[in-house]
Structures are given as structure tokens and as C-alpha cells.
Amino acid sequence: MTEAADKSTMARRTDFRFWHFFERIALLVVWFVLIAVYGAAMPQSFLTWGNFAILFASYAPAAMLALAIIVPLTAGDYDLSVGATLTLCSAIIGVLNVWHHLPILLVLAVALAVGILAGLVNALFILFFRIPSLVVTLGTTSVMTGLAQWITNSSTIGGIDNALVMAVVGGRFLGVPYAFYYALGAAILMWYVFDYTPLGRRLLFVGRGREVARLNGIAVDRVRLGALIASGVLSAAAGILYAGVLGSADPYSGLNFLLPAFAAAFLGATTILPGRFNPWGVIVAVYFLATGITGLAMLGIPLWVTNVFNGGALILAVTVSQLTRGRDAIEIG
Amino acid sequence: MSTLSTPLNHVVSGPGAGKPLPVLHVTDIAKSFGGAKALAGISFEVLPGEVHGLLGKNGSGKSTLVRILAGFHAPDPGGKLKFNGKTVDLPLKAGDFRRLGMSFVHQNLGLVPSLTVLENLRFADLTTKPAPFINWRSERKAAIEALGRFDLAIDPDERVARLSPVERALLAIVRAFEEIRAECSATGKPGLVLLDEPTPFLPREGVEKLFTLMRSIASTGSSVIFISHDIEEVMAITDRITVLRDGLVAGELTTAGATHGQVVDLIVGRTLAKRATPAYAKPVDTGEPFIRVENLAGGSLCETSFAVGRGEILGLTGLIGSGYEEAPYLIFGARPGRSGILHLTADAKAVPIGRMSPDRALALDFALLPGDRQNASGVDSLSIADNMLLPDVTRFFRGGFLRPAAMMREAYALGERYEVRPNTPPAKLSTLSGGNAQKVLIARWMNRNPRLLLLDEPTQGVDVGTRVQIYAALKAAASSGTSVVCASSDVEQLAEICDRVLVFARGQICREITGPELTKDGIAEACYASLDASDETGSRAVTNWQ
């Protein structure tokens, strides 16, 4: 009798393991199904390595941006300003490099410093004045977008140093431009920090239970400050990638990355490590969304569908991610 | 009707023959949770125009009764409830009470601080009336009338957050009366306002104002039930008192003829069996204490000083509002204190309370297990292992990597030692029962061999079996030299585990209980006597609630 009981629990456990495993790879499966569907519809144009190489490179800034978002999200704060930071940083690169002829390395350092500054400003209002992060970063988004338009005279600045363009899309590894590998590098770094350092644990506890974290001796505000600065730096890096991919600084289009990046952050939390914002999930989710949009575009579907697709994906992603967390609302404030 | 059961030997000297129809008449209401009987069948009545006191210790069944009346709990079948002579179908549904002409003021008052007095007062009406729009002018008039009826000078346009605690309590009571007033004038029958501990955080003068208001309500013919721990208050305002003990009516008294001592006897009950000698003998360090707390103040705690010996289990208790439960948080630096110095005898160090922080406390080998298990102790959505090893996580960071396998091994071993069932470290904390989750958190702190373990209600909502295991863990820690400070309202628990108990009243220590007096009845009696004794000190607890 005990043997039978053992067997049934064993069976249940294997069952459970199977479903758990399936949940982890579900998005990957859906992604491959999507590729197969588009591939069947457009075998000549869609299913080519060249197409995927471009897709991987052109969405690298979005991937970097989504990675930037999940750092403060894990610590329990929204950072909506990442899109504007990206835009401002790429605009600064254009202005300083093209108009003021500053050397590119110095310009990149300035861009990263602006990312840090953006994180500090957000942190000042969120942590010191205790304003909800949603409000603060919505405000700084508008401020930084305005600044980007001001310094560029609302014009696209072409002719950024070729060294940057070469470093981002000039070389290829396995046929894919370097841009993709920068995003991959950031994902690996974050994977290490999130999963294999005490800092990652602290980040997680600060996001899930501020009071618990505080009573366990974690410097909650310092961790949140660090997370906001990290997202500023990563979005500045995304801005650098964006400038490199385009070879120019565009003060308008950067914000278009915000929604897909948020959708990817939440969709990424349904996969690989379901219930947690995780870098590998983000990478899978970004390229899943990119594939969906690229395929639609190639099918000749009008531009407005992209917006519907991104917005729908965001809501769906949050819903699914909440369901996998057992219907606990995601508490971020 | 006149066969009202009067258990024990306390006879009601009620208003005799020709007495009016009771507003509320409860007969044989019982409620069990699982196997435990929270109410074992109680009967009592509340007469019109009467202020009726309801007294009893924690766990005597008061809150269960309130919840049954409010429609949160369904009573066990067999009980009867009459309102103004009319039998009411049980169980009550949530919100039914309003239709009957009954309303509640709970301890948290249920006001929205960011809204105005007017909005709070008319809240129920404004949100439920099927009117197409709100006529603010007439709402305003109604609010002014309601406040004027009781001569309250409260500005209807003031935000509730800016009112004093007393004004807030008055507003909540006026609102409760307003809710039933319409019902009562429609039926011409008296209503009932039930006040569930509205006073513990109020200053003395404020309580007087509440009493005046309660009297005014009673003078309209409606009745008031007043629940409080404070015997003085109950004796000052009520006409009659019903005392609950262990889920039964321990007795009913007419207030005018009762003495303080009689009431205490009824609340505490007298059991002849004194505490058996403790089954374990442990070496209590009689030398220098581990820590001396000097002039600690913060929250509702006024300046208090006490010492904790090495290996001693010190209990802190008192009635609600007495401030005892603040001490562990203040010592740990989890809440800001107003004053105080911690003298660490062993380290020959003195730390002012302003310099304490959780971080600092951990460095001094202190540990705190908060009472708010949901929000302050552990994170439900993270794994048992992560929760258990949170303060120790750097120990597992070797060669640039966290070692998850080592963490799981240690968490598993700790789970075995502290009998966590099921012992599955990778599972989320939420998969465990409350008691087992508590064992995880106790294991977290024990694993660090703290020198001072601070606890707030360590076994609240924990089943009996687990409770025994937790007691054993605490005793084991104490015998290995850890000093334990346990704030608890559970007198049975205090009698079971503590070497010494400090009883607080109005923010100060008023009794120290040791030796043969350290029994559950002894502690309970000291808690109730405490209010009496500390009256000379005059001032009541100062609170800094927002």
C-alpha cells in the first residue's frame, strides 16, 4: 500500500516536473512555432540567416533596454525613463561627436555618465522625497525627451564616428553583428549578479519584502539606489548601441523602444525562471516580440499593427506573469 | 424570557419584573474552529438605553462574538439571536447588521484619513445611495446636524488626518450612530452601537468625551455595547457588565453594585492548581546581566529600564495599548526610539538607542522575530532556503559564486533540526503552514547563535503541536546562553516559557513577576490590576500614530 502511495506521489512529482519544465520553455516553443508559421508563409524572404542577423542586431538596443528595466523592477521600482535616457544619450553622442568633434571614446564616457546622472535624479525623488517611482520616471521621461530635442534642434544628426558604427555593426560573429553580443554580454553579467551573488539575493528580497529586507540588515535604500543607477547606465549603453546601429542620433524614435522593452521584461518573467524577472527570459521575450513584428512587417501589414501588437503583448505578458505567480498581484511602487 | 441563564454563582440583579424588551438577546451562541471551541454557548441580553460592558481576556471569545454579529463568522447551529424581540436567521450575512439597526466601531475606526470629515461621515450613504448625483449642500447639512446633535465642534471640511485621535474616535462613533439612526426612526425601535476597543490609544481626557457621547446615544433609547480591556473604563461608563471566560459567560454584574476585585476575579477565574515545578532545570546565569536597557522610550512606551540575564527568558506583557510590544522593535532599532541606552555588559559597551539600526543589531548578534509574519518576517513568494539563510547569504559566496547546493544542504539540515514539515528548501515559503513557516524563521535566527533573541507574539496563530516545538527551541537557545525577550499577550505561553515576566501599563513597567506567582492566572491578574496601580502616575501612554 505504501508502495502504491509512493508510486502515485512519484507520478505526481514527475508530472509536476514536466509541467514545470514546460512552463519554463513555453515561450521558446511559441517563438519557434511563430518562426515556423512565418517561414511557411514566406520561405524565401523570412527564413534566411541574413534576415535573422539583421533582426538580432537591430533589436539589440531594445534587449539592452529591457535588461535595464528589470534591475529596478526586481528591486520593486518602475523605471519608465529608460527610453528617454536611451534617446538623450544617443542625442548627446551625435551632438558632441558630430557637431563638437569630440573624440568618440570621451563622448561615450559622457553618455554613460549621463546615464548615471539620470539614475541619481530618479533616485533623489523616489528615495529621498518618497515620490512613487511611476510618477517620477514618467516626469523625467518627458524632461529628458525635451532636452534631447533641444540639444539636437529636433533634427537627426548623421555622421557619427565610423569607429562606433564598426564596433557595433561592422563586425560579425557567426553572421550576427556585434551589437547582439553586447546585449548578450549584459545578460550574462546580470545572470551572474542575479543568481550567483549575495547582491542578487538582496535585490530580490528588497523587491519582494522591503520590511523583511530591512529587518535582516539590508540597506534597502542603498540597494534601490544602486538598481536605479544600474538601469540608467544600461539604458545609456542601449543608447550607444542605438547610435551605432543607426550611425546617427535620432531625437524621436528612441521612445518607441519603451513599450516593447516593458512587454519583454514582463513576458520574460513568464519564462526560463517563471515568476521572476530574469535576463535570459528577457532576451527570449525581446526576440520573440521582434520576430512577431518583423514577420508582420514583411507580410506587408500596415504600421499601426506594430503598436497594437506591442501594447497587446504588454498586457498579455503581465497577465500571464501574474497567473504564473499564483495570481499575486505584482507589487511594484 | 426570565429564564436567562446565569452561569456560576453570580446572580443578575437586573431591573426585575416588567423589564423592557431587550434590544439584543443572544441564546446559546457557540462557535468552534476545527476542534477548538472559541465560544462554548453563550447567552446574554442588552436592554434598550443601556451601556453594556463586555469584558474578557484575549481568547475568551469576545472577538468571535463580534465577528458573528458582524456576519464574518457563521455560528454553530443551535444558537438563537433576537433583535428587538424578533428572531433573526443565523448565520447573519455580512452587512445584515445594518438592516437590523446595529453598527460597529472597530479599533482601527475604519476612517479614511485623506478624506474630509464630511466624506467620511456620509461615506456609506454617498457610495451606496442610487442617486444620480451627490447634493453636497444637503450632505453637508446632514453632517453638520449629525455632529451638532452631540455638540461636537468638528469642522466637516477638515481632513480626518488632521483630527486628533480623540476626535477621530468620536467621529467614528457618530458615524456608527448615524448609520442606524435612519433605520431606527423608520421602525421606531432602538438600535445598537457596538464599540470594540476604541479607547486603548486615547488619552484620559479623550476617553471622558467618548463616555459623554456614549451616554447621549443611550439617552436616545438605543443601546451601546462597550468592549474594553480597561476595567476602570468599563466600570465608569456601563450600566451592566457581561464577562466572558473560555468561551462561556463567566458572569453578569450590575455595575453600580460591583467592585473592581469582583470583575478581575470573573475575568481571570480562579484555578486552584498552581503551576507545577518546571520540568526542566537550567542554569540561569546569576552574574551580570547580558544587557541593561536604560530609559527606553518610543511609540507608546514611556521611559522604562530593565535588564536581561544571560540565558534568561524574559516575558513582556500587558493589556492592549500598554506599549510592551514596542520594546523588541526599539531595542533592535527597527523603529525609531525617543530615548534610551543599551548597556551591553559583556562587551562593556553602551549604545544609545538613536544609533541602533537592524544592521547594527545584527552586528551585535541580536535577532528579531516580528509579530507581523505576513509583511515583516519572511517573503512568501521566495524559497524556504532563501528565507532561512537571508542574513547569512554572504557565507555561501565563495570563489565569486554563490553556492546554491551548499545553501540547500544547510537549509535542509536546519529544517531537520527545527522540524519543518515538509522539509523542502527549494519550495516557496508560502507552501508551508503558518506554524512551519514560523519554524523556518526561528531556524534563520537560531542558526546565527544570537546573543539576544527578541520575539513579538512568536506563536500567534500557530497550532498546539508546533507551539510545543517552538517552546522547546526557545528553551534550548536559552540554555545555551541566549538571552530571550518575548513580548506576548498569551499568558499561558508566558507562564510556560518565561523565567520572569514584566507587566506593562500605560507605557511603563508596573509589575515584575517571578517564582511561584508566575502562573497564567497570576500574570493575567497582574495585567488587569496594572491599570489600577498605575493610575497614580496619571499620564497615559503617549502614542505617535499617524
Coordinates of C-alpha atoms in Angstrom, one line a residue, chain B residues 111 115-121 140 142-175 209-210 213:
Chain B
L111 CA -11.9 56.1 8.7
L115 CA -10.8 62.3 3.0
T116 CA -12.7 65.0 4.9
V117 CA -14.9 64.6 7.9
L118 CA -17.9 65.1 5.7
E119 CA -16.9 62.5 3.2
N120 CA -16.1 60.0 6.0
L121 CA -19.3 60.7 7.8
R140 CA -23.1 69.0 4.3
A142 CA -26.8 66.4 7.3
A143 CA -23.2 66.1 8.5
I144 CA -23.4 69.4 10.5
E145 CA -26.6 68.2 12.0
A146 CA -25.1 64.8 13.0
L147 CA -22.1 66.5 14.7
G148 CA -24.3 69.1 16.3
R149 CA -26.6 66.5 17.7
F150 CA -23.8 65.6 20.1
D151 CA -22.3 69.1 20.5
L152 CA -19.2 68.2 18.7
A153 CA -17.1 71.1 17.3
I154 CA -15.6 69.3 14.4
D155 CA -15.2 71.1 11.1
P156 CA -16.9 69.0 8.4
D157 CA -14.4 70.1 5.8
E158 CA -11.3 69.2 7.8
R159 CA -9.3 66.2 6.6
V160 CA -9.5 63.3 9.0
A161 CA -5.8 63.0 9.0
R162 CA -5.6 66.4 10.8
L163 CA -8.0 65.4 13.6
S164 CA -6.7 64.4 17.0
P165 CA -7.0 60.7 17.9
V166 CA -9.9 61.6 20.2
E167 CA -11.8 63.5 17.5
R168 CA -11.3 60.6 15.1
A169 CA -12.8 58.1 17.6
L170 CA -15.7 60.5 18.3
L171 CA -16.3 60.8 14.5
A172 CA -16.3 57.0 14.1
I173 CA -18.9 56.7 16.8
V174 CA -21.1 59.4 15.5
R175 CA -20.9 57.8 12.1
K209 CA -15.5 62.7 25.8
L210 CA -16.2 59.3 24.4
L213 CA -21.1 60.6 23.6

